JSON list of C-alpha atoms in Angstrom, two decimals:
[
{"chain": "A", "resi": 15, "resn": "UNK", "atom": "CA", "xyz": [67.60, -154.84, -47.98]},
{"chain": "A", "resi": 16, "resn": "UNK", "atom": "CA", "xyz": [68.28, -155.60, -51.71]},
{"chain": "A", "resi": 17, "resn": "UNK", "atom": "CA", "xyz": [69.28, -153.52, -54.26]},
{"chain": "A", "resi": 18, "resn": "UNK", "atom": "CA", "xyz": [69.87, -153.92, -58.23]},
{"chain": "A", "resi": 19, "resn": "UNK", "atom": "CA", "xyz": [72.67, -151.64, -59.90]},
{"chain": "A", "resi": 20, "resn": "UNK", "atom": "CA", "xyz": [72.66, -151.05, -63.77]},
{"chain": "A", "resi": 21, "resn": "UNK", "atom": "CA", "xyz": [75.07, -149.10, -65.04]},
{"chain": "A", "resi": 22, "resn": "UNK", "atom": "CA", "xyz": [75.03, -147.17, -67.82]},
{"chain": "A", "resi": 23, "resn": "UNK", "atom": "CA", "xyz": [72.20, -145.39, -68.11]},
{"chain": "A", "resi": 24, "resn": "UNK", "atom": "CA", "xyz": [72.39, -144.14, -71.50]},
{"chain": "A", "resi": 25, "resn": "UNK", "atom": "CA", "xyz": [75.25, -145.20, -74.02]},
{"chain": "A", "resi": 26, "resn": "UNK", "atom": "CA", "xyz": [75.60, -144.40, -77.73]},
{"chain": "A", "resi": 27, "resn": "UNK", "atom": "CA", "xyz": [77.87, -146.82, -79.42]},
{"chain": "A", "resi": 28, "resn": "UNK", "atom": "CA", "xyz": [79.40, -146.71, -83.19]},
{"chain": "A", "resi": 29, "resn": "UNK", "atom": "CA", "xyz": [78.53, -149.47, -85.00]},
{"chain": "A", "resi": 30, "resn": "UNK", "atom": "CA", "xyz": [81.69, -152.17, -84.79]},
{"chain": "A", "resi": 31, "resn": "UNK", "atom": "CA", "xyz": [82.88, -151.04, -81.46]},
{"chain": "A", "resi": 32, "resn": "UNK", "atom": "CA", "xyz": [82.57, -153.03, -77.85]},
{"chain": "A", "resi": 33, "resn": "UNK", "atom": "CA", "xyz": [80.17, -153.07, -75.07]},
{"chain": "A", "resi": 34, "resn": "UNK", "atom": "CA", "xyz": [80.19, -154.02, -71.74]},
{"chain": "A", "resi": 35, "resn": "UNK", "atom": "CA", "xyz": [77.30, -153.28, -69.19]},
{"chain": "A", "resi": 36, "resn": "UNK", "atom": "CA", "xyz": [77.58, -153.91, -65.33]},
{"chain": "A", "resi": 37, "resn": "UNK", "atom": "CA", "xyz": [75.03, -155.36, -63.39]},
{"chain": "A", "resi": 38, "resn": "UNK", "atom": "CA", "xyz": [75.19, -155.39, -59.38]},
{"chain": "A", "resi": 39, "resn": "UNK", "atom": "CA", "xyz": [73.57, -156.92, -56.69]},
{"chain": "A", "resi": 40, "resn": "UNK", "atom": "CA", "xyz": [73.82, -155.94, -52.83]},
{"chain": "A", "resi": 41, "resn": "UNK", "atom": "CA", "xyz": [72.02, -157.79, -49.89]},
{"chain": "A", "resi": 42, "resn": "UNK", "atom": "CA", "xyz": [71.71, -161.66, -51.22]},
{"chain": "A", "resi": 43, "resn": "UNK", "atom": "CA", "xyz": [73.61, -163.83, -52.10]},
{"chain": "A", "resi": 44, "resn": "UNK", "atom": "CA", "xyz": [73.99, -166.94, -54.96]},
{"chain": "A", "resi": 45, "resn": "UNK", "atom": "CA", "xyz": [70.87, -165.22, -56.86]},
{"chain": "A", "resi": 46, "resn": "UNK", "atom": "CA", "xyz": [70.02, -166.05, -60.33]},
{"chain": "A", "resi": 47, "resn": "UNK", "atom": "CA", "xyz": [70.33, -163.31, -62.33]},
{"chain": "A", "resi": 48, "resn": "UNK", "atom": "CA", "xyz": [69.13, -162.53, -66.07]},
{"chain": "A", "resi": 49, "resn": "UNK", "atom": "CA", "xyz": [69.87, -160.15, -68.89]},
{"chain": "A", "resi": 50, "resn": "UNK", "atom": "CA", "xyz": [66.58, -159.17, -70.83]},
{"chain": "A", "resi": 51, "resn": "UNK", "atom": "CA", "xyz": [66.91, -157.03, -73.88]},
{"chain": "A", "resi": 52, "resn": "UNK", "atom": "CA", "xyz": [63.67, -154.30, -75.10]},
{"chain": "A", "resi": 53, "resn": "UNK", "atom": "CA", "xyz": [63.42, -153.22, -78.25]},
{"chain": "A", "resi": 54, "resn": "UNK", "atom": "CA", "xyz": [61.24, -150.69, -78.85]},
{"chain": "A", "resi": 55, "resn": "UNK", "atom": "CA", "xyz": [58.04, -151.64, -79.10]},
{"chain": "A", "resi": 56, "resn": "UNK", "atom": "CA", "xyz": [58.35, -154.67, -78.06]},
{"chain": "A", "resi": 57, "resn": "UNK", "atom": "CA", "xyz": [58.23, -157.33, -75.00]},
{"chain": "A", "resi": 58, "resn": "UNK", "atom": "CA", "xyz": [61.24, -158.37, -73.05]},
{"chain": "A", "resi": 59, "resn": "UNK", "atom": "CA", "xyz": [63.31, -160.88, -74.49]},
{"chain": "A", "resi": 60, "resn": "UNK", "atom": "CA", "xyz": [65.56, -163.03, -72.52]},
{"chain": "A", "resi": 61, "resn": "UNK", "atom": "CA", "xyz": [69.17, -162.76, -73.33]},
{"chain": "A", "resi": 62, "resn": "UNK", "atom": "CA", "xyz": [70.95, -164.82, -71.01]},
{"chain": "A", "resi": 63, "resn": "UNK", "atom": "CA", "xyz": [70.71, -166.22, -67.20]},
{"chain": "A", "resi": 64, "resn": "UNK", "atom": "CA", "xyz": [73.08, -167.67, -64.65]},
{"chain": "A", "resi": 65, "resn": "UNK", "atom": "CA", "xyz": [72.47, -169.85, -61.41]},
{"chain": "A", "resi": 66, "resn": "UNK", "atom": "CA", "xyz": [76.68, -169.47, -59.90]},
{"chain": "A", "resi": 67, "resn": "UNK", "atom": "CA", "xyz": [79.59, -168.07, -61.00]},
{"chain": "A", "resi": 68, "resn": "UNK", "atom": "CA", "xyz": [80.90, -168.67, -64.30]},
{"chain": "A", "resi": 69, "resn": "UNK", "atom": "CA", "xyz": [77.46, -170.59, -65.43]},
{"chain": "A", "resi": 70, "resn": "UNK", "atom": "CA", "xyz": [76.11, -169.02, -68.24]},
{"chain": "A", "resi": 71, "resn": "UNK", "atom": "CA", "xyz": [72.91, -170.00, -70.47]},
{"chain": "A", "resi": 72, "resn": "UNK", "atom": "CA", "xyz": [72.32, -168.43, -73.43]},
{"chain": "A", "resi": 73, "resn": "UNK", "atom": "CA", "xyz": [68.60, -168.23, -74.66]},
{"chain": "A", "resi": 74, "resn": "UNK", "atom": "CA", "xyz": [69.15, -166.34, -78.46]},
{"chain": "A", "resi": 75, "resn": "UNK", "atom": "CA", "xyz": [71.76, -166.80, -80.42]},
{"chain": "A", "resi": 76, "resn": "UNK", "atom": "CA", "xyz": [73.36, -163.46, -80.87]},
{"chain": "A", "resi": 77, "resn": "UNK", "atom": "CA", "xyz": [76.15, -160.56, -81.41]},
{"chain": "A", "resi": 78, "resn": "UNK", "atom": "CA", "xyz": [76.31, -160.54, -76.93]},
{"chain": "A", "resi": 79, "resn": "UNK", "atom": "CA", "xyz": [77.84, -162.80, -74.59]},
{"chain": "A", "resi": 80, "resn": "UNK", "atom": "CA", "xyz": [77.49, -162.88, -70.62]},
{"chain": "A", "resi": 81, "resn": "UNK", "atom": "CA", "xyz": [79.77, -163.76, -68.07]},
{"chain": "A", "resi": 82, "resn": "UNK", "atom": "CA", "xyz": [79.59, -163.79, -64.29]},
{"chain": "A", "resi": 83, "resn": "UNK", "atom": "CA", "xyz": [83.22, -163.16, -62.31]},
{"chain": "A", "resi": 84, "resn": "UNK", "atom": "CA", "xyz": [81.62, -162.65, -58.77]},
{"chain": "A", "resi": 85, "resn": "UNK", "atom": "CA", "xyz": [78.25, -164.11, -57.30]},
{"chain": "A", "resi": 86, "resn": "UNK", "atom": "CA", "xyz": [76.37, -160.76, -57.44]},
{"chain": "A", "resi": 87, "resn": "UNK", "atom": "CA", "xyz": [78.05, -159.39, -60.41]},
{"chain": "A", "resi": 88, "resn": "UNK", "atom": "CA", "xyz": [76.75, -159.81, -64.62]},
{"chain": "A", "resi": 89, "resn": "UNK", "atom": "CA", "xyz": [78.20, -158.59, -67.07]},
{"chain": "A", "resi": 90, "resn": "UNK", "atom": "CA", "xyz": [76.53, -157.83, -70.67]},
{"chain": "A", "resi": 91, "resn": "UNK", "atom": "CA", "xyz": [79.65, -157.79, -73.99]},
{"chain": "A", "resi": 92, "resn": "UNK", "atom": "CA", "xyz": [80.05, -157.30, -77.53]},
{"chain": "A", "resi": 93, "resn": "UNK", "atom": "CA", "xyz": [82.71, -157.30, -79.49]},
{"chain": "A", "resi": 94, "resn": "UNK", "atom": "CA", "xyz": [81.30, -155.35, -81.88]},
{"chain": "A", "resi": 95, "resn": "UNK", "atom": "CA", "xyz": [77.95, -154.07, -82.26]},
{"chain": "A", "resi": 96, "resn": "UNK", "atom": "CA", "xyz": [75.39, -153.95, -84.94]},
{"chain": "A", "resi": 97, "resn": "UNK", "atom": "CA", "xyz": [72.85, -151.84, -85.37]},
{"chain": "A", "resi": 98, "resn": "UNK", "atom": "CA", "xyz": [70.32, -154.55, -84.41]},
{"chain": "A", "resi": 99, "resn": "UNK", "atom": "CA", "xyz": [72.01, -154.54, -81.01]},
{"chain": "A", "resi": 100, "resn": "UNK", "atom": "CA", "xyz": [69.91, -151.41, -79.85]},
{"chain": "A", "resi": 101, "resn": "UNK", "atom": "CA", "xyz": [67.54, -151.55, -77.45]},
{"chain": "A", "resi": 102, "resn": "UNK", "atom": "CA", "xyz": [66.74, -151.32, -73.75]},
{"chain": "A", "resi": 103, "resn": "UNK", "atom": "CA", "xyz": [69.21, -153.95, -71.41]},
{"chain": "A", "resi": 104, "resn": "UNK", "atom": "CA", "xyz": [67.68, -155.61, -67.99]},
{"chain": "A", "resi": 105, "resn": "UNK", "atom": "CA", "xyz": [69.06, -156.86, -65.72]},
{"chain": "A", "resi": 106, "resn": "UNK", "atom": "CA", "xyz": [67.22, -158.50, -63.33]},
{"chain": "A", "resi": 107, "resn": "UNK", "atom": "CA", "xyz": [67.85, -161.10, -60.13]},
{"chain": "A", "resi": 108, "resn": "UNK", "atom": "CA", "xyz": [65.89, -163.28, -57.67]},
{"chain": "A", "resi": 109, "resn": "UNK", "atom": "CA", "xyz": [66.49, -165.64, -55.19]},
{"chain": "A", "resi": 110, "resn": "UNK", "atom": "CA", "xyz": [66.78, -169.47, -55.34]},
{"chain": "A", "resi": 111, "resn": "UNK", "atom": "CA", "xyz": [63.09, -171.28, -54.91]},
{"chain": "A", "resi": 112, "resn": "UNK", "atom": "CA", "xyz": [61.11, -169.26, -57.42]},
{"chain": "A", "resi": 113, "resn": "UNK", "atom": "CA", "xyz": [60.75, -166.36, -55.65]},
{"chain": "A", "resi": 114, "resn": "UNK", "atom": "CA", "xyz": [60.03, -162.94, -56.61]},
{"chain": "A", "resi": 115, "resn": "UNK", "atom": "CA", "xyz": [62.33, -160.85, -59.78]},
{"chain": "A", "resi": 116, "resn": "UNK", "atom": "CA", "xyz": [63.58, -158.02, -59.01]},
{"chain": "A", "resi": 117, "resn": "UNK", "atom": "CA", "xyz": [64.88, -155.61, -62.02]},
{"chain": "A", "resi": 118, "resn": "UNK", "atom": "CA", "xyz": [67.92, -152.92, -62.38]},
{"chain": "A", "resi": 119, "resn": "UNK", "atom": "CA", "xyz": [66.27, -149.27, -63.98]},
{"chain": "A", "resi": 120, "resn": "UNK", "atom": "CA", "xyz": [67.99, -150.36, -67.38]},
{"chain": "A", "resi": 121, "resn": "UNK", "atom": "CA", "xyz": [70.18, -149.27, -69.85]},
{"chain": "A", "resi": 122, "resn": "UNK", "atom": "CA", "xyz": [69.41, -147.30, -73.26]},
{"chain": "A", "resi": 123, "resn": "UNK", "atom": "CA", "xyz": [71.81, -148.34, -75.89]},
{"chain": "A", "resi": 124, "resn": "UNK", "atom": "CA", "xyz": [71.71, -147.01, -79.19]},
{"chain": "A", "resi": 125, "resn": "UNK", "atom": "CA", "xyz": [74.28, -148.24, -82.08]},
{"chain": "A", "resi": 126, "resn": "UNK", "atom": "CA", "xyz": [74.82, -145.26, -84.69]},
{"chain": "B", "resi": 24, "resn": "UNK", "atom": "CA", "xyz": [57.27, -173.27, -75.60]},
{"chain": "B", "resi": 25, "resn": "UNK", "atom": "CA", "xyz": [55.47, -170.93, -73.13]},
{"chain": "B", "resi": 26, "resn": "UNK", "atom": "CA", "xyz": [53.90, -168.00, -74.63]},
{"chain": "B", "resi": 27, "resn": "UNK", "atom": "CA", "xyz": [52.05, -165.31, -73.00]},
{"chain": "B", "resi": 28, "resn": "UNK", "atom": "CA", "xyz": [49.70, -162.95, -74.42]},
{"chain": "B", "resi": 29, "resn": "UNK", "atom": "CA", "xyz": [48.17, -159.77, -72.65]},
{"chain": "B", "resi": 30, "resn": "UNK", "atom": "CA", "xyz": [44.51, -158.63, -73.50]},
{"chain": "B", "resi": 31, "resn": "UNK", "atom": "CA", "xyz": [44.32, -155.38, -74.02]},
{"chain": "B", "resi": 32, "resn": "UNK", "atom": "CA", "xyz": [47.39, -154.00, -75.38]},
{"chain": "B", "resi": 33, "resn": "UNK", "atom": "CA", "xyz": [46.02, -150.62, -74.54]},
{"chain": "B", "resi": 34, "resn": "UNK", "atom": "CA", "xyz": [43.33, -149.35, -72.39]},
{"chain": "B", "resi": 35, "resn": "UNK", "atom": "CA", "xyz": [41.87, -145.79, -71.79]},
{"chain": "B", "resi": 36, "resn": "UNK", "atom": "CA", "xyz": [39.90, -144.98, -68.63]},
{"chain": "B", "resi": 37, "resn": "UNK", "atom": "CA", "xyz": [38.48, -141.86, -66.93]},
{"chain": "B", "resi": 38, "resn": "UNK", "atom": "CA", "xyz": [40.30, -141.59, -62.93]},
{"chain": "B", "resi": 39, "resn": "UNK", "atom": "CA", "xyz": [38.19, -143.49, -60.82]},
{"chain": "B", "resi": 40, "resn": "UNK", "atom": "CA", "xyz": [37.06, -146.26, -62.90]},
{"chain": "B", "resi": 41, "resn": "UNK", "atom": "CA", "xyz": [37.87, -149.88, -61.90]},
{"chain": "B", "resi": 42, "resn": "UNK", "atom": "CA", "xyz": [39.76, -151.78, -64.33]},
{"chain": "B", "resi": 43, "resn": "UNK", "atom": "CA", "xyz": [40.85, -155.80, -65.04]},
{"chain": "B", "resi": 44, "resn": "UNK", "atom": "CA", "xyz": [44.02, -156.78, -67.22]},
{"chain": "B", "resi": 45, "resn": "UNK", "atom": "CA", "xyz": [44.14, -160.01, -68.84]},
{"chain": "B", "resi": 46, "resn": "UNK", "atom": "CA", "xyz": [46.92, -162.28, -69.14]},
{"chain": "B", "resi": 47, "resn": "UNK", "atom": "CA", "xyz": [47.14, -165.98, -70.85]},
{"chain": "B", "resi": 48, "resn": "UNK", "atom": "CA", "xyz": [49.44, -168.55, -70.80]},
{"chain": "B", "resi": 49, "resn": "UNK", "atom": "CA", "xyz": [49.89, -171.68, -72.76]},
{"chain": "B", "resi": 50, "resn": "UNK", "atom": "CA", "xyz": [51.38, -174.12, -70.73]},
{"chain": "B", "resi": 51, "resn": "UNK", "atom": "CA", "xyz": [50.26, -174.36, -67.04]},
{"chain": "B", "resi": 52, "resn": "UNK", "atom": "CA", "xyz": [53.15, -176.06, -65.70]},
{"chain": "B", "resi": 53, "resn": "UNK", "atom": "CA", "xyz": [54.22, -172.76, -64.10]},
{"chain": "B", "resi": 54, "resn": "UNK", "atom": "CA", "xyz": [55.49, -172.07, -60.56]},
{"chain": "B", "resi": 55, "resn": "UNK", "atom": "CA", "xyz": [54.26, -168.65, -60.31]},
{"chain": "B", "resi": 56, "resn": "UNK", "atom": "CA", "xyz": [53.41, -165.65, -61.81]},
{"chain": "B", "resi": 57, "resn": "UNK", "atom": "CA", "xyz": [54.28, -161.72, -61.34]},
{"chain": "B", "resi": 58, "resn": "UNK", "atom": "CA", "xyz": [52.98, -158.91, -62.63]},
{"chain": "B", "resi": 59, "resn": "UNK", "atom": "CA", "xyz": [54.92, -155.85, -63.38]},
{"chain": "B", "resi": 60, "resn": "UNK", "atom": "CA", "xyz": [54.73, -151.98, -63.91]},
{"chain": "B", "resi": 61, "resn": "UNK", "atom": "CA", "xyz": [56.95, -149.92, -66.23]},
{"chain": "B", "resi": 62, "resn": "UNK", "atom": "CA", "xyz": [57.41, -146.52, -66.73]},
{"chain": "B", "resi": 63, "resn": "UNK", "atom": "CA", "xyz": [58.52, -145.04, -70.07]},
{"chain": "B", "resi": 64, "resn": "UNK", "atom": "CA", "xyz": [61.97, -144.90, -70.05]},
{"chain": "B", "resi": 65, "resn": "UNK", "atom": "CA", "xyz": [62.50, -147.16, -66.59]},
{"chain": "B", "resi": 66, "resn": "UNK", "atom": "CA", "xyz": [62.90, -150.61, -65.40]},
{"chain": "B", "resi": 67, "resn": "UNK", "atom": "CA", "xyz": [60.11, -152.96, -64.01]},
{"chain": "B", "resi": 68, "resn": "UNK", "atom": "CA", "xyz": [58.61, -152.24, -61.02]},
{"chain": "B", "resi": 69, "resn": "UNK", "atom": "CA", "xyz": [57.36, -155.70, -58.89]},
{"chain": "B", "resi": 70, "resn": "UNK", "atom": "CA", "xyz": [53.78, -155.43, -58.17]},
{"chain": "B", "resi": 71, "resn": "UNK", "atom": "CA", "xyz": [52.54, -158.88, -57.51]},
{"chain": "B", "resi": 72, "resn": "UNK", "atom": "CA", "xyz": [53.55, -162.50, -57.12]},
{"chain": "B", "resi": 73, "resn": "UNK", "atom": "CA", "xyz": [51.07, -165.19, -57.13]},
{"chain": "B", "resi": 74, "resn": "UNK", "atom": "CA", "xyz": [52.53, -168.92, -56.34]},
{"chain": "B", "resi": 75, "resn": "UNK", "atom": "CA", "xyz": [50.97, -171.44, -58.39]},
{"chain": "B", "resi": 76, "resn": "UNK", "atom": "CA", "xyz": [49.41, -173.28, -55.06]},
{"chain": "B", "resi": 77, "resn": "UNK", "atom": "CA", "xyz": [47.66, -169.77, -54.72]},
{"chain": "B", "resi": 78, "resn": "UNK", "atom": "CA", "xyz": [44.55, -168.16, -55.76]},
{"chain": "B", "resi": 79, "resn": "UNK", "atom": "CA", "xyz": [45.30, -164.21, -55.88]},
{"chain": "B", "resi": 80, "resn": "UNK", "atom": "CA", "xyz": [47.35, -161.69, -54.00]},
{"chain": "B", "resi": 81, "resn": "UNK", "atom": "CA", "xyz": [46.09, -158.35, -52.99]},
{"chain": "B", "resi": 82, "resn": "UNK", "atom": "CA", "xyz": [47.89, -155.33, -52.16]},
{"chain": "B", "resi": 83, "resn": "UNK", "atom": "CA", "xyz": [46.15, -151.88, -51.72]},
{"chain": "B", "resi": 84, "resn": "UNK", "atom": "CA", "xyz": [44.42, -151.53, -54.64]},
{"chain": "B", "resi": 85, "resn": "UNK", "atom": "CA", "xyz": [45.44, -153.73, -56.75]},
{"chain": "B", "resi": 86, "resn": "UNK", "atom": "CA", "xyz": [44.40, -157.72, -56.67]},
{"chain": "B", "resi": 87, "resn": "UNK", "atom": "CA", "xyz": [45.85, -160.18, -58.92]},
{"chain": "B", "resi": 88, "resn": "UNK", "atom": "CA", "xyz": [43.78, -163.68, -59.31]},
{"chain": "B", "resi": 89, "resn": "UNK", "atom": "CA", "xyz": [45.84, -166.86, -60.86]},
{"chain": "B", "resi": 90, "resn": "UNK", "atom": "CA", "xyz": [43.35, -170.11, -62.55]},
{"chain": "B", "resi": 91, "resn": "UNK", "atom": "CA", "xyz": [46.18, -172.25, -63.53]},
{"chain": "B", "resi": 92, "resn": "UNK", "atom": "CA", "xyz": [44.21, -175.16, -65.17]},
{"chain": "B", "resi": 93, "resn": "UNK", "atom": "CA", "xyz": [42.99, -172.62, -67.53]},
{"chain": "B", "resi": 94, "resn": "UNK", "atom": "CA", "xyz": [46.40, -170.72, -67.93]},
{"chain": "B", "resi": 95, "resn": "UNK", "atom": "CA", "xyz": [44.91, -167.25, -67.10]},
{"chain": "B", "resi": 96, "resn": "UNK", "atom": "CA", "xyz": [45.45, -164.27, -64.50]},
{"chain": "B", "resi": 97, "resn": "UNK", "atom": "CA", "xyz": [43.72, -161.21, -64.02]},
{"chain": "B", "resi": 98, "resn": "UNK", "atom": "CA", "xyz": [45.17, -157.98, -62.54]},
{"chain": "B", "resi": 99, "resn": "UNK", "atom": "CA", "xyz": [42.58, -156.04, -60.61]},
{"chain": "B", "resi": 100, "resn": "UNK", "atom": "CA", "xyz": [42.72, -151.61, -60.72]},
{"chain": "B", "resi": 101, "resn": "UNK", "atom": "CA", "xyz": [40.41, -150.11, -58.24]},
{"chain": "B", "resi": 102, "resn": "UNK", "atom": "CA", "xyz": [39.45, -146.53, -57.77]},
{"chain": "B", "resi": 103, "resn": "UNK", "atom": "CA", "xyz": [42.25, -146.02, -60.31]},
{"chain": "B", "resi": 104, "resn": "UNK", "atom": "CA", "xyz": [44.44, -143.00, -60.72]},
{"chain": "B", "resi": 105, "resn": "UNK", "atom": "CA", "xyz": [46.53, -140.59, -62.88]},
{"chain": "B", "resi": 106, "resn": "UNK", "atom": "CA", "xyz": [49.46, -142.11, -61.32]},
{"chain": "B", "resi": 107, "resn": "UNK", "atom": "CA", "xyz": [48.31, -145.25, -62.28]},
{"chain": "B", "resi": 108, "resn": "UNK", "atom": "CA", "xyz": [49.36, -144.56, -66.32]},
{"chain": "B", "resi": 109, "resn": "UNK", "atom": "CA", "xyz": [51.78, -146.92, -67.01]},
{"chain": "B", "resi": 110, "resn": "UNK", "atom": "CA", "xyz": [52.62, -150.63, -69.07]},
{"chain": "B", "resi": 111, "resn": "UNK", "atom": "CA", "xyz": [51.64, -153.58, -67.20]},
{"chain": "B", "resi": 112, "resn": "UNK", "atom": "CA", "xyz": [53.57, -156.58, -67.95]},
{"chain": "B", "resi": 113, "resn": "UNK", "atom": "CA", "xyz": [52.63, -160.25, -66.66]},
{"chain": "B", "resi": 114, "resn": "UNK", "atom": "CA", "xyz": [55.72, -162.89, -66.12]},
{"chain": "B", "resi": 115, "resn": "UNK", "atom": "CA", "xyz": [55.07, -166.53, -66.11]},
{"chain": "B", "resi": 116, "resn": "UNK", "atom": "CA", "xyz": [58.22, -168.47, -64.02]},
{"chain": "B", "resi": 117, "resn": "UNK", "atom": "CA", "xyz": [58.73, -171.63, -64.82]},
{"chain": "B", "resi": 118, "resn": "UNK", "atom": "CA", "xyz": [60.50, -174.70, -63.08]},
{"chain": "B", "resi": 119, "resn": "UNK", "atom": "CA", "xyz": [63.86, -174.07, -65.31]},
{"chain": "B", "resi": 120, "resn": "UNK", "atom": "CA", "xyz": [64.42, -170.88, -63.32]},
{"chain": "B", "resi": 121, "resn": "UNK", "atom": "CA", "xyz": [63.31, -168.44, -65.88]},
{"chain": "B", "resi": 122, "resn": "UNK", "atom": "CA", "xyz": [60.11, -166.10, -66.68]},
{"chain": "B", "resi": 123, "resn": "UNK", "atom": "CA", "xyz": [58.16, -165.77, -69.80]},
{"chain": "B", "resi": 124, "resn": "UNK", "atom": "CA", "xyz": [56.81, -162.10, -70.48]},
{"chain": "B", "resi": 125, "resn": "UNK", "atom": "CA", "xyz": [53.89, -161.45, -72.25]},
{"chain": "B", "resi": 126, "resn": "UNK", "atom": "CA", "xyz": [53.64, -157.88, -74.59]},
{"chain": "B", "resi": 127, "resn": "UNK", "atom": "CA", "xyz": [52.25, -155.71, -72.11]},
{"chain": "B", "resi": 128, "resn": "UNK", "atom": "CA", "xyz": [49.06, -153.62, -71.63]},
{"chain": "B", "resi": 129, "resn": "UNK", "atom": "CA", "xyz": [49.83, -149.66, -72.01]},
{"chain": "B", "resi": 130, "resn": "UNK", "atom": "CA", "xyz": [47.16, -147.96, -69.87]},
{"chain": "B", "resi": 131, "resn": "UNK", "atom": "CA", "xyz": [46.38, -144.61, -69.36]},
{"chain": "B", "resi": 132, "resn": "UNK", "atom": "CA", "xyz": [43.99, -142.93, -66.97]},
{"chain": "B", "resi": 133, "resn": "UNK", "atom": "CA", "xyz": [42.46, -140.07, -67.65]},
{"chain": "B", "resi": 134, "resn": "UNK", "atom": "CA", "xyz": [42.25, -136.66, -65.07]}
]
């Protein structure tokens, strides 16, 4: 079966310094896979999505960037954060054909 | 632009009461639709996918109806439950791979 991996859970950052969360998936392969970002309060934006390796499409322009080394593997940067930056990170994947999203259980980040 | 909207944003109910969540969309060239649960502090939970050649999707208690031409869906509660208590997001996927979420409805049912 499929599984998602989000890692971390929590992470407190100083404003200015770099970021880097880890998305995983196990059991498919050549998904498309998505970064959605949460602020509080609010609905899911969506950050950034890829269809293969190295393909990247940016939907906001921002402070983050996404890359994508391996086929099941998405990774969420900064080079330095702002405060604006904090919020609740998705990641999320689904197969090719429209079929059903699947989501990671998130990660908190909070720029002091 | 797709934009979804979700009527109520909140909704209160006694245990045992059925309940219906709207959701709207403004384009209708869609390919399908899911609806979502989330938990305070978690990710989305799948609950439902509805193809746009399809009319609803059931699973235990919950049903989920889809009226493209009119760009709505309805998520069906029955006999609902404490455990129920959660946001309920609808996601509209369109034909450039992605999904459009709409605000969410924040319900709580009452013991």
């Amino acid at each position: 079966s499929q599984t998602i991996h989000q890692w971390p859970a929590t992470l407190v950052q100083p404003v200015g310094s770099p970021l880097s969360l880890e998305c995983t998936v196990e059991g498919t392969s050549n998904p498309n896979l998505y970064w959605y970002r949460q602020a509080a309060g609010r609905g899911l934006q969506l950050l950034f999505y890829s269809v293969g390796i190295g393909q990247i499409s940016s939907e906001v322009p921002q402070n983050l960037s996404a890359s994508r080394p391996q086929d099941r593997q998405f990774i969420l940067s900064s080079k330095k954060l702002l405060l604006s930056d904090s919020g609740f990170y998705l990641c999320a994947w689904r197969d090719r054909g429209y079929t059903e999203a699947f989501f990671g259980q998130g990660t908190r980040l909070t720029v002091v | 632009k797709q934009e979804v909207t979700q009527i109520p944003a909140a909704l209160s109910v006694p245990e045992g009461e059925n309940l219906v969540l709207n959701c709207s969309f403004t384009d209708s060239a869609i390919y399908n639709l899911q609806w979502f649960r989330q938990d305070p502090g978690k990710g989305l939970t799948s609950l439902l996918l509805i193809q746009s050649s399809q009319r609803e999707q059931t699973s235990g208690r919950l049903n989920a109806s889809l009226d493209k031409s009119s760009g709505r869906s309805t998520l069906y509660i029955a006999a609902s439950q404490p455990g129920d208590s959660a946001t309920y997001l609808c996601a509209v996927g369109d034909y450039g791979q992605n999904f459009v979420f709409g605000p969410g409805t924040r319900l709580s049912v009452l013991p």
